Amino acid sequence: MSSTASLSAKTALVTGSTSGIGLAIARGFAREGANVVINGFGKPEEIEAARAGIESAFGVRAHYSDADMTKPDQIAAMVRDAEERFGSVDVLVNNAGIQHVSAIEEFPGEKWEQIIAINLSSAFYAMQAAIPGMKRREWGRIINTASAHSLVASPYKSAYVAAKHGIAGLTKTAALELAAHKVTVNCISPGYVWTPLVESQIPDTMKARGLTKEQVIDDVLLKAQPTKEFVTVDQVAALAVFLCSDGASQITGANLTMDGGWTAQ
Ligand code: NAD
């Protein structure tokens, strides 16, 4: 493999890939020749269009798993099924994530539990299921979609910030455990990427801060980002593809920011 990844004969499983960043990453891997497992929720016809679109655009096989990332048994079964179906899970991207915006004293307990389960614990359970095969084959790539919020906080996002700081720590621990097995573990930490996750938090942020939609975009979201531009899903996917190349084989345990300078401040 060169510094451009060739992933033919490899399988990539991307959690939370029915939309946004995850779908762009899955398509990025398929473009490099990988068979892919996509996962997440959404309208069945849209999910099928995304799955079939990957197969027809890139000539690979794409399978959809409806595993719920709050359910450890479903996560383990998804990995097992992918290994049986395609022979291996060589690349695991823990990307599923949700957000809830509210002050701590009003933050519903079940939202806290759900965010910790989807944004943090699911990565632990997916790694637990995928690592034995990667170690046996002496090759693997684990990429966790963290966030600028793995390095800095914003008010009203307590569960999200806690989960993302957690995944940065989990990434480092797994990287050390797997360093001698040719399995790298890294996280990508985007700033604001224009996806349904960002769009859907605008109304709550308007409410929590008493702002208009335009004020939320300019004064809250892009205020943090010195470039004053949203990151694109394809830029995140390009970094994920690079992390699977030989050129990236000594990058492990890293938290790679892609945030227009946000966390440099
Ligand atoms: P998105 O809403 O477009 O995608 C989230 C994906 O997770 C969807 O496929 C959704 O169906 C899936 N999902 C949600 N709950 C699930 C569950 N219980 N089980 C399985 N799948 C589930 O959002 P996105 O912006 O593409 O977010 C993807 C990741 O990127 C998240 O981890 C998010 O925290 C992170 N991130 C996003 C931004 C941003 O600005 N958009 C910035 C930094 C990090």
XYZ file of N, CA and C and ligand atoms in Angstrom:
839
model
N 0.835 -1.209 0.000
C 0.000 0.000 0.000
C 0.871 1.262 0.000
N 0.544 2.212 -0.794
C 1.320 3.446 -0.839
C 0.679 4.470 0.085
N 1.100 5.736 -0.081
C 0.470 6.746 0.770
C -0.964 7.010 0.323
N -1.297 6.567 -0.897
C -2.720 6.527 -1.246
C -3.181 5.133 -0.858
N -4.270 5.064 -0.123
C -4.700 3.755 0.363
C -5.282 2.950 -0.779
N -4.907 1.676 -0.855
C -5.688 0.771 -1.693
C -6.321 -0.205 -0.732
N -7.619 -0.235 -0.722
C -8.307 -1.070 0.254
C -8.990 -2.252 -0.400
N -8.556 -2.612 -1.618
C -9.232 -3.733 -2.261
C -8.958 -5.003 -1.466
N -9.961 -5.857 -1.401
C -9.935 -7.102 -0.609
C -10.008 -6.822 0.888
N -10.257 -5.589 1.256
C -10.446 -5.280 2.664
C -11.910 -4.897 2.924
N -12.278 -4.986 4.200
C -13.649 -4.638 4.587
C -13.611 -3.524 5.625
N -14.442 -2.528 5.408
C -14.541 -1.410 6.349
C -15.951 -1.346 6.905
N -16.035 -1.264 8.211
C -17.340 -1.122 8.877
C -17.386 0.275 9.495
N -18.387 1.022 9.126
C -18.505 2.401 9.604
C -19.831 2.538 10.344
N -19.791 2.789 11.646
C -21.046 2.951 12.384
C -21.620 4.344 12.111
N -22.922 4.458 12.180
C -23.562 5.764 11.947
C -23.238 6.300 10.571
N -23.455 5.473 9.544
C -23.033 5.887 8.194
C -24.196 5.960 7.212
N -25.414 6.137 7.752
C -26.540 6.350 6.839
C -26.642 7.813 6.426
N -25.846 8.681 7.050
C -25.854 10.082 6.618
C -24.543 10.752 7.024
N -24.413 12.002 6.636
C -23.338 12.868 7.119
C -21.925 12.339 6.924
N -21.121 12.507 7.974
C -19.693 12.169 7.923
C -19.497 10.669 7.656
N -20.272 9.832 8.344
C -20.098 8.385 8.208
C -20.327 7.904 6.786
N -21.360 8.428 6.141
C -21.647 8.014 4.762
C -20.515 8.451 3.830
N -19.992 9.656 4.046
C -18.882 10.129 3.203
C -17.642 9.257 3.425
N -17.397 8.844 4.673
C -16.238 7.974 4.949
C -16.437 6.613 4.276
N -17.636 6.047 4.398
C -17.902 4.743 3.776
C -17.691 4.831 2.262
N -18.172 5.903 1.656
C -17.987 6.077 0.212
C -16.505 6.269 -0.132
N -15.773 6.954 0.741
C -14.325 7.145 0.531
C -13.588 5.807 0.524
N -13.949 4.931 1.456
C -13.308 3.610 1.496
C -13.713 2.776 0.277
N -14.988 2.840 -0.103
C -15.459 2.074 -1.259
C -14.732 2.531 -2.524
N -14.470 3.827 -2.616
C -13.740 4.362 -3.778
C -12.352 3.737 -3.872
N -11.789 3.380 -2.692
C -10.457 2.728 -2.662
C -10.568 1.216 -2.815
N -11.784 0.697 -3.032
C -11.934 -0.722 -3.337
C -12.416 -1.595 -2.190
N -12.693 -1.001 -1.019
C -13.138 -1.815 0.118
C -14.607 -2.194 -0.017
N -14.938 -3.401 0.452
C -16.341 -3.710 0.727
C -16.698 -2.968 2.006
N -17.934 -2.497 2.108
C -18.279 -1.700 3.282
C -19.556 -2.187 3.953
N -19.569 -2.017 5.263
C -20.797 -2.217 6.029
C -21.227 -0.848 6.510
N -22.422 -0.444 6.107
C -22.948 0.814 6.621
C -23.973 0.504 7.712
N -24.190 1.476 8.572
C -25.031 1.265 9.755
C -25.658 2.601 10.139
N -26.802 2.507 10.797
C -27.443 3.730 11.286
C -28.934 3.654 11.045
N -29.605 4.741 11.338
C -31.046 4.787 11.203
C -31.431 5.706 10.048
N -32.720 5.681 9.705
C -33.213 6.563 8.659
C -34.347 5.911 7.914
N -34.794 6.584 6.860
C -35.879 6.030 6.047
C -35.330 4.852 5.236
N -36.029 3.677 5.274
C -35.508 2.495 4.577
C -35.141 2.760 3.119
N -35.981 3.537 2.419
C -35.689 3.743 0.991
C -34.429 4.602 0.810
N -34.193 5.529 1.735
C -32.980 6.358 1.615
C -31.732 5.538 1.941
N -31.869 4.659 2.960
C -30.725 3.800 3.325
C -30.391 2.866 2.166
N -31.429 2.284 1.573
C -31.188 1.365 0.444
C -30.575 2.125 -0.737
N -31.012 3.353 -0.949
C -30.425 4.145 -2.049
C -28.941 4.410 -1.772
N -28.603 4.688 -0.499
C -27.195 4.939 -0.146
C -26.374 3.664 -0.344
N -26.920 2.519 0.119
C -26.206 1.239 0.011
C -25.990 0.870 -1.466
N -27.085 0.890 -2.231
C -26.993 0.497 -3.637
C -26.123 1.494 -4.412
N -26.181 2.749 -4.024
C -25.375 3.790 -4.680
C -23.881 3.515 -4.520
N -23.491 3.009 -3.353
C -22.075 2.673 -3.135
C -21.667 1.533 -4.060
N -22.526 0.507 -4.148
C -22.182 -0.647 -4.997
C -22.069 -0.232 -6.455
N -23.025 0.586 -6.916
C -22.984 0.899 -8.349
C -21.895 1.918 -8.670
N -21.600 2.828 -7.757
C -20.573 3.846 -8.062
C -19.170 3.251 -8.022
N -18.944 2.283 -7.122
C -17.552 1.868 -6.898
C -17.289 0.388 -7.186
N -18.329 -0.384 -7.560
C -18.111 -1.788 -7.925
C -17.657 -2.661 -6.771
N -18.071 -2.303 -5.554
C -17.743 -3.118 -4.370
C -19.050 -3.655 -3.803
N -18.949 -4.460 -2.743
C -20.171 -4.900 -2.074
C -20.423 -4.012 -0.862
N -21.683 -3.701 -0.651
C -22.060 -2.873 0.503
C -23.230 -3.541 1.211
N -23.096 -3.676 2.516
C -24.150 -4.306 3.314
C -24.626 -3.288 4.346
N -25.924 -3.325 4.652
C -26.471 -2.433 5.678
C -26.790 -3.226 6.947
N -26.311 -2.749 8.084
C -26.669 -3.324 9.387
C -27.508 -2.315 10.160
N -28.636 -2.802 10.712
C -29.497 -1.891 11.479
C -29.176 -1.932 12.979
N -27.982 -2.424 13.345
C -27.622 -2.531 14.764
C -27.762 -1.182 15.478
N -28.341 -1.240 16.673
C -28.529 -0.048 17.500
C -27.300 0.116 18.394
N -26.619 1.242 18.268
C -25.358 1.456 18.988
C -25.541 1.643 20.496
N -26.780 1.585 20.974
C -26.969 1.569 22.434
C -27.006 0.123 22.954
N -26.896 -0.865 22.049
C -27.088 -2.277 22.445
C -25.819 -3.090 22.196
N -25.042 -3.370 23.260
C -23.777 -4.105 23.074
C -23.934 -5.419 22.315
N -25.027 -6.178 22.566
C -25.170 -7.468 21.861
C -25.375 -7.246 20.363
N -26.079 -6.197 19.979
C -26.292 -5.922 18.549
C -24.982 -5.453 17.885
N -24.170 -4.736 18.651
C -22.878 -4.265 18.112
C -21.976 -5.467 17.829
N -21.887 -6.383 18.794
C -21.049 -7.578 18.616
C -21.561 -8.411 17.443
N -22.892 -8.546 17.335
C -23.475 -9.346 16.249
C -23.188 -8.695 14.891
N -23.203 -7.362 14.830
C -22.913 -6.653 13.577
C -21.482 -6.954 13.102
N -20.531 -6.937 14.032
C -19.131 -7.212 13.671
C -18.984 -8.667 13.232
N -19.599 -9.583 13.999
C -19.532 -11.013 13.654
C -20.113 -11.261 12.260
N -21.260 -10.667 12.007
C -21.929 -10.851 10.716
C -21.061 -10.308 9.565
N -20.412 -9.170 9.798
C -19.551 -8.584 8.749
C -18.377 -9.511 8.464
N -17.806 -10.095 9.530
C -16.669 -11.010 9.339
C -17.100 -12.252 8.561
N -18.291 -12.758 8.870
C -18.774 -13.955 8.167
C -19.092 -13.638 6.704
N -19.704 -12.472 6.503
C -20.156 -12.086 5.166
C -18.985 -11.779 4.236
N -18.007 -11.001 4.730
C -16.923 -10.513 3.868
C -15.551 -11.117 4.209
N -15.470 -11.903 5.294
C -14.201 -12.557 5.639
C -13.374 -11.835 6.687
N -13.622 -10.546 6.899
C -12.823 -9.788 7.876
C -13.450 -8.422 8.124
N -13.082 -7.832 9.239
C -13.311 -6.394 9.416
C -11.920 -5.800 9.612
N -11.402 -5.143 8.582
C -10.038 -4.624 8.611
C -9.990 -3.179 9.080
N -11.048 -2.461 8.786
C -11.132 -1.048 9.171
C -12.432 -0.856 9.945
N -12.313 -0.318 11.127
C -13.504 -0.030 11.945
C -13.540 1.468 12.203
N -14.620 2.096 11.832
C -14.783 3.527 12.142
C -15.959 3.671 13.098
N -15.661 4.109 14.294
C -16.694 4.362 15.294
C -17.127 5.810 15.143
N -18.230 5.968 14.475
C -18.648 7.312 14.050
C -20.036 7.701 14.539
N -20.878 6.725 14.897
C -22.260 7.066 15.284
C -22.235 8.094 16.413
N -23.111 9.046 16.329
C -23.140 10.055 17.378
C -24.417 10.863 17.342
N -24.820 11.307 18.509
C -25.969 12.209 18.611
C -25.582 13.368 19.537
N -26.427 14.370 19.562
C -26.167 15.574 20.360
C -27.425 15.921 21.137
N -27.276 16.547 22.267
C -28.406 17.185 22.944
C -27.875 18.445 23.618
N -28.595 19.540 23.435
C -28.127 20.840 23.914
C -29.042 21.323 25.021
N -28.502 21.392 26.237
C -29.317 21.844 27.372
C -28.414 22.104 28.577
N -28.828 23.001 29.459
C -28.061 23.249 30.683
C -28.064 21.988 31.555
N -27.002 21.796 32.321
C -26.866 20.565 33.121
C -28.087 20.345 34.010
N -28.566 21.398 34.643
C -29.653 21.172 35.613
C -30.976 20.794 34.937
N -31.051 21.015 33.615
C -32.261 20.596 32.891
C -32.009 19.413 31.971
N -30.790 18.918 31.949
C -30.402 17.861 30.998
C -31.071 16.555 31.397
N -31.937 15.966 30.544
C -32.623 14.725 30.953
C -31.626 13.583 31.144
N -31.775 12.863 32.259
C -30.865 11.754 32.571
C -30.799 10.735 31.449
N -31.966 10.470 30.821
C -31.920 9.425 29.772
C -31.166 9.895 28.538
N -31.143 11.221 28.299
C -30.347 11.753 27.170
C -28.854 11.592 27.465
N -28.490 11.875 28.737
C -27.087 11.678 29.146
C -26.668 10.233 28.869
N -27.488 9.269 29.338
C -27.161 7.844 29.186
C -27.070 7.466 27.705
N -27.999 7.991 26.903
C -28.042 7.653 25.480
C -26.796 8.193 24.754
N -26.407 9.415 25.079
C -25.235 10.006 24.420
C -23.967 9.259 24.816
N -23.824 8.929 26.096
C -22.639 8.172 26.523
C -22.626 6.803 25.828
N -23.803 6.178 25.706
C -23.871 4.852 25.064
C -23.491 4.936 23.585
N -24.096 5.878 22.847
C -23.874 5.926 21.393
C -22.506 6.529 21.059
N -22.154 7.638 21.716
C -20.949 8.375 21.319
C -19.677 7.808 21.939
N -19.802 6.973 22.998
C -18.593 6.472 23.658
C -18.604 4.955 23.818
N -19.595 4.416 24.546
C -19.545 2.979 24.868
C -19.614 2.107 23.618
N -20.349 2.549 22.584
C -20.467 1.721 21.372
C -19.087 1.494 20.750
N -18.194 2.472 20.852
C -16.851 2.310 20.290
C -16.091 1.230 21.054
N -16.269 1.209 22.367
C -15.629 0.173 23.191
C -16.117 -1.218 22.767
N -17.433 -1.375 22.638
C -17.977 -2.702 22.310
C -17.607 -3.122 20.879
N -17.585 -2.176 19.956
C -17.211 -2.525 18.572
C -15.736 -2.919 18.500
N -14.893 -2.186 19.231
C -13.458 -2.544 19.269
C -13.273 -3.927 19.870
N -13.983 -4.177 20.969
C -13.870 -5.465 21.648
C -14.183 -6.603 20.672
N -15.159 -6.395 19.803
C -15.548 -7.439 18.849
C -14.586 -7.526 17.660
N -14.024 -6.393 17.236
C -13.230 -6.383 15.992
C -11.740 -6.644 16.224
N -11.240 -6.345 17.410
C -9.793 -6.438 17.653
C -9.240 -7.866 17.481
N -9.908 -8.923 17.977
C -9.300 -10.256 17.828
C -8.959 -10.593 16.374
N -9.855 -10.303 15.435
C -9.593 -10.584 14.018
C -8.445 -9.737 13.481
N -8.404 -8.467 13.868
C -7.318 -7.585 13.402
C -5.972 -8.093 13.897
N -5.926 -8.531 15.158
C -4.673 -9.038 15.723
C -4.248 -10.318 15.003
N -5.217 -11.192 14.740
C -4.909 -12.455 14.050
C -4.325 -12.178 12.669
N -4.885 -11.207 11.967
C -4.436 -10.908 10.599
C -3.248 -9.941 10.583
N -2.884 -9.432 11.791
C -1.770 -8.480 11.920
C -1.913 -7.269 11.001
N -3.128 -6.765 10.921
C -3.367 -5.501 10.217
C -4.739 -4.988 10.638
N -4.788 -3.732 10.941
C -6.086 -3.140 11.237
C -5.982 -1.633 11.377
N -7.098 -0.997 11.161
C -7.197 0.453 11.336
C -8.480 0.740 12.106
N -8.338 1.393 13.240
C -9.517 1.822 13.988
C -9.493 3.348 14.016
N -10.576 3.929 13.579
C -10.676 5.398 13.529
C -11.935 5.787 14.294
N -11.773 6.654 15.259
C -12.919 7.118 16.034
C -13.222 8.558 15.641
N -14.462 8.821 15.294
C -14.831 10.211 15.022
C -15.045 10.883 16.369
N -14.068 11.685 16.773
C -14.223 12.436 18.029
C -14.806 13.800 17.653
N -14.139 14.876 18.035
C -14.691 16.212 17.781
C -13.729 17.223 18.400
N -13.819 18.468 17.960
C -13.115 19.533 18.696
C -13.518 19.474 20.165
N -14.735 18.965 20.413
C -15.207 18.827 21.792
C -14.553 17.660 22.525
N -13.554 16.995 21.911
C -12.717 16.059 22.671
C -11.555 16.799 23.310
N -11.380 18.069 22.917
C -10.248 18.872 23.406
C -10.681 20.102 24.189
N -11.810 20.669 23.816
C -12.323 21.864 24.486
C -13.824 21.671 24.715
N -14.377 22.477 25.595
C -15.809 22.351 25.904
C -16.597 23.517 25.323
N -17.895 23.336 25.241
C -18.836 24.438 25.020
C -19.933 24.259 26.056
N -20.535 25.342 26.507
C -21.625 25.174 27.469
C -22.811 24.458 26.841
N -23.597 23.831 27.665
C -24.860 23.162 27.289
C -24.680 21.856 26.506
N -23.450 21.345 26.458
C -23.215 20.087 25.728
C -22.489 19.102 26.628
N -22.940 19.018 27.899
C -22.174 18.257 28.897
C -21.943 16.812 28.491
N -22.993 16.099 28.066
C -22.838 14.676 27.757
C -21.944 14.489 26.537
N -22.147 15.321 25.530
C -21.369 15.221 24.285
C -19.884 15.468 24.560
N -19.605 16.531 25.315
C -18.209 16.876 25.610
C -17.564 15.776 26.461
N -18.313 15.244 27.422
C -17.781 14.165 28.265
C -17.503 12.922 27.418
N -18.440 12.568 26.534
C -18.256 11.378 25.689
C -17.072 11.564 24.742
N -16.930 12.757 24.181
C -15.854 12.982 23.205
C -14.492 13.036 23.899
N -14.410 13.634 25.091
C -13.148 13.540 25.836
C -12.862 12.071 26.151
N -13.909 11.317 26.463
C -13.749 9.893 26.766
C -13.205 9.120 25.576
N -13.716 9.413 24.396
C -13.272 8.632 23.231
C -11.821 8.960 22.871
N -11.389 10.163 23.186
C -9.971 10.496 22.955
C -9.091 9.652 23.877
N -9.528 9.447 25.101
C -8.763 8.609 26.039
C -8.802 7.141 25.653
N -9.967 6.669 25.220
C -10.099 5.282 24.771
C -9.186 5.028 23.563
N -9.109 6.011 22.680
C -8.255 5.907 21.487
C -6.797 5.696 21.888
N -6.322 6.500 22.850
C -4.918 6.385 23.267
C -4.647 5.027 23.894
N -5.586 4.575 24.743
C -5.399 3.287 25.421
C -5.347 2.153 24.406
N -6.299 2.134 23.477
C -6.334 1.069 22.470
C -5.083 1.116 21.596
N -4.608 2.330 21.265
C -3.401 2.462 20.437
C -2.214 1.797 21.120
N -2.087 1.999 22.430
C -0.962 1.396 23.157
C -1.108 -0.122 23.207
N -2.324 -0.602 23.438
C -2.531 -2.051 23.523
C -2.255 -2.741 22.189
N -2.454 -2.029 21.075
C -2.362 -2.658 19.756
C -1.114 -2.254 18.980
N -0.242 -1.448 19.625
C 0.897 -0.869 18.893
C 1.787 -1.925 18.255
N 1.946 -3.069 18.896
C 2.862 -4.092 18.364
C 2.147 -5.064 17.437
N 0.909 -4.787 17.105
C 0.130 -5.727 16.276
C -0.220 -5.168 14.905
N 0.400 -4.080 14.523
C 0.136 -3.440 13.227
C -1.324 -2.998 13.089
N -1.876 -2.636 14.223
C -3.233 -2.067 14.244
C -3.096 -0.647 14.796
N -3.456 0.339 13.995
C -3.384 1.715 14.488
C -4.769 2.177 14.951
N -4.757 3.054 15.934
C -6.011 3.570 16.493
C -5.860 5.085 16.645
N -6.710 5.809 15.962
C -6.622 7.271 15.995
C -8.003 7.876 16.082
N -8.057 9.136 16.495
C -9.326 9.824 16.316
C -9.172 11.048 15.440
N -10.245 11.317 14.734
C -10.341 12.530 13.918
C -11.265 13.474 14.669
N -10.830 14.704 14.836
C -11.625 15.666 15.593
C -12.025 16.854 14.735
N -13.170 16.723 14.063
C -13.618 17.844 13.241
C -14.172 18.984 14.099
N -14.084 20.169 13.544
C -14.851 21.294 14.081
C -16.268 21.147 13.548
N -16.909 22.249 13.190
C -18.280 22.148 12.692
C -18.315 21.711 11.232
N -19.020 20.601 11.017
C -19.214 20.055 9.676
C -20.709 20.193 9.401
N -21.064 20.694 8.231
C -22.493 20.903 7.949
C -23.152 19.559 7.654
N -23.830 18.985 8.646
C -24.536 17.698 8.514
C -25.862 17.838 9.260
N -26.749 16.806 9.148
C -28.009 16.872 9.890
C -27.795 17.063 11.396
N -26.688 16.531 11.950
C -26.441 16.659 13.386
C -26.286 18.132 13.800
N -25.606 18.903 12.974
C -25.398 20.325 13.281
C -26.688 21.110 13.027
N -27.304 20.818 11.894
C -28.532 21.537 11.526
C -29.601 21.351 12.605
N -29.692 20.118 13.150
C -30.793 19.844 14.073
C -30.572 20.424 15.463
N -29.333 20.839 15.788
C -29.132 21.426 17.119
C -29.357 22.935 17.125
N -29.603 23.495 15.931
C -29.778 24.948 15.856
C -31.010 25.420 16.655
N -32.180 24.750 16.506
C -33.344 25.228 17.275
C -33.116 25.230 18.797
N -32.485 24.156 19.338
C -32.244 24.102 20.789
C -31.229 25.156 21.221
N -30.232 25.387 20.365
C -29.236 26.406 20.707
C -29.890 27.792 20.676
N -30.819 28.004 19.711
C -31.556 29.278 19.663
C -32.278 29.480 20.991
N -32.915 28.383 21.473
C -33.692 28.450 22.709
C -32.777 28.654 23.919
N -31.726 27.821 24.005
C -30.841 27.869 25.181
C -30.147 29.224 25.304
N -29.826 29.861 24.170
C -29.059 31.110 24.212
C -29.886 32.331 23.837
N -31.160 32.110 23.436
C -32.018 33.236 23.067
C -31.535 33.952 21.815
N -31.173 33.183 20.774
C -30.614 33.772 19.552
C -31.447 33.400 18.336
N -31.250 34.129 17.228
C -31.878 33.751 15.957
C -31.016 32.681 15.281
N -31.570 32.065 14.229
C -30.825 31.037 13.490
C -29.505 31.602 12.941
N -29.582 32.797 12.345
C -28.383 33.403 11.751
C -27.342 33.676 12.833
N -27.836 34.134 14.022
C -26.894 34.414 15.113
C -26.216 33.122 15.591
N -27.002 32.025 15.626
C -26.399 30.749 16.054
C -25.299 30.347 15.071
N -25.594 30.453 13.759
C -24.592 30.042 12.760
C -23.345 30.933 12.848
N -23.548 32.258 12.868
C -22.401 33.175 12.800
C -21.721 33.377 14.156
N -22.528 33.503 15.230
C -21.956 33.923 16.515
C -21.645 32.756 17.443
N -22.220 31.565 17.163
C -21.923 30.414 18.026
C -21.090 29.394 17.252
N -21.612 28.935 16.111
C -20.915 27.867 15.389
C -19.626 28.404 14.763
N -19.756 29.273 13.758
C -18.570 29.703 13.032
C -17.696 30.666 13.831
N -18.219 31.162 14.933
C -17.397 32.032 15.797
C -16.175 31.260 16.295
N -16.399 29.958 16.557
C -15.316 29.141 17.101
C -14.252 28.842 16.053
N -14.626 28.971 14.772
C -13.756 28.481 13.711
C -13.110 29.644 12.963
N -11.810 29.913 13.212
C -11.164 31.083 12.606
C -11.274 31.151 11.090
N -11.341 30.017 10.399
C -11.472 30.067 8.929
C -12.841 30.574 8.496
N -13.818 30.558 9.445
C -15.200 31.003 9.163
C -15.854 30.173 8.063
N -15.422 28.926 7.950
C -16.037 28.016 6.981
C -16.334 26.699 7.676
N -17.421 26.045 7.272
C -17.685 24.701 7.767
C -16.684 23.729 7.143
N -16.307 22.695 7.916
C -15.539 21.578 7.360
C -16.506 20.783 6.471
N -16.004 20.133 5.410
C -16.900 19.306 4.584
C -16.730 17.834 4.950
N -17.784 17.074 4.695
C -17.729 15.635 4.988
C -16.654 14.951 4.138
N -16.423 15.446 2.931
C -15.409 14.819 2.075
C -13.994 15.072 2.590
N -13.797 16.218 3.257
C -12.472 16.471 3.843
C -12.206 15.491 4.982
N -13.229 15.216 5.800
C -13.056 14.244 6.888
C -12.791 12.857 6.290
N -13.535 12.512 5.241
C -13.351 11.197 4.602
C -11.941 11.050 4.040
N -11.400 12.125 3.470
C -10.052 12.056 2.891
C -9.022 11.733 3.973
N -9.199 12.292 5.155
C -8.262 11.995 6.254
C -8.415 10.541 6.704
N -9.647 10.059 6.761
C -9.874 8.656 7.152
C -9.208 7.716 6.148
N -9.322 8.028 4.863
C -8.684 7.202 3.832
C -7.166 7.235 4.011
N -6.620 8.434 4.251
C -5.167 8.528 4.452
C -4.714 7.679 5.643
N -5.499 7.670 6.707
C -5.120 6.891 7.901
C -5.052 5.394 7.626
N -5.664 4.964 6.524
C -5.620 3.535 6.165
C -4.452 3.211 5.247
N -3.671 4.202 4.876
C -2.570 3.981 3.929
C -1.302 3.578 4.678
N -0.332 3.052 3.932
C 0.980 2.740 4.504
C 1.660 3.986 5.050
N 1.438 5.095 4.358
C 2.042 6.360 4.794
C 1.639 6.745 6.198
N 0.537 6.188 6.681
C 0.028 6.549 8.018
C 0.292 5.449 9.043
N 1.120 4.465 8.687
C 1.234 3.301 9.585
C 1.905 3.625 10.917
N 2.633 4.738 10.997
C 3.238 5.112 12.283
C 2.410 6.161 13.024
N 1.255 6.495 12.483
C 0.358 7.412 13.209
C -0.563 6.556 14.052
N -0.367 6.574 15.353
C -1.294 5.850 16.216
C -1.409 6.556 17.564
N -2.589 6.526 18.109
C -2.834 7.216 19.381
C -3.017 8.710 19.209
N -3.176 9.153 17.952
C -3.247 10.596 17.684
C -4.691 11.096 17.712
N -4.814 12.342 18.037
C -6.107 13.026 17.935
C -5.923 14.113 16.878
N -6.362 13.828 15.666
C -6.081 14.704 14.530
C -7.221 15.707 14.353
N -6.905 16.968 14.524
C -7.953 17.978 14.415
C -8.157 18.391 12.958
N -9.395 18.738 12.643
C -9.731 19.305 11.329
C -10.810 20.327 11.625
N -10.381 21.470 12.181
C -11.359 22.366 12.792
C -11.149 23.833 12.434
N -10.484 24.059 11.284
C -10.306 25.449 10.843
C -9.611 26.332 11.879
N -8.816 25.715 12.747
C -8.040 26.475 13.737
C -8.716 26.642 15.086
N -9.927 26.103 15.239
C -10.710 26.279 16.470
C -9.881 26.009 17.734
N -9.267 24.798 17.796
C -8.603 24.406 19.048
C -7.168 24.930 19.138
N -6.743 25.738 18.136
C -5.437 26.383 18.236
C -5.515 27.631 19.110
N -6.756 28.061 19.382
C -6.926 29.350 20.073
C -6.685 29.196 21.580
P -25.462 12.671 11.373
O -26.635 12.928 12.241
O -25.499 13.024 9.926
O -25.046 11.137 11.464
C -25.130 10.390 12.652
C -25.239 8.943 12.291
O -25.363 8.168 13.505
C -26.507 8.628 11.475
O -26.203 7.648 10.509
C -27.472 8.080 12.516
O -28.476 7.229 11.989
C -26.476 7.315 13.372
N -27.018 6.948 14.678
C -27.608 7.722 15.618
N -28.008 6.976 16.658
C -27.659 5.700 16.380
C -27.797 4.458 17.068
N -28.391 4.370 18.279
N -27.325 3.333 16.470
C -26.752 3.392 15.236
N -26.574 4.538 14.558
C -27.024 5.674 15.120
O -24.256 13.404 12.095
P -22.725 13.678 11.695
O -22.508 15.109 11.880
O -22.361 13.039 10.412
O -22.013 12.944 12.920
C -21.177 11.810 12.783
C -20.131 11.835 13.877
O -19.317 12.985 13.713
C -20.705 11.912 15.293
O -19.942 11.083 16.164
C -20.491 13.371 15.652
O -20.394 13.564 17.038
C -19.197 13.657 14.943
N -18.927 15.069 14.714
C -19.765 15.830 13.962
C -19.460 17.168 13.777
C -20.326 18.061 12.961
O -20.127 19.269 13.015
N -21.272 17.546 12.208
C -18.313 17.717 14.349
C -17.490 16.911 15.093
C -17.793 15.581 15.267
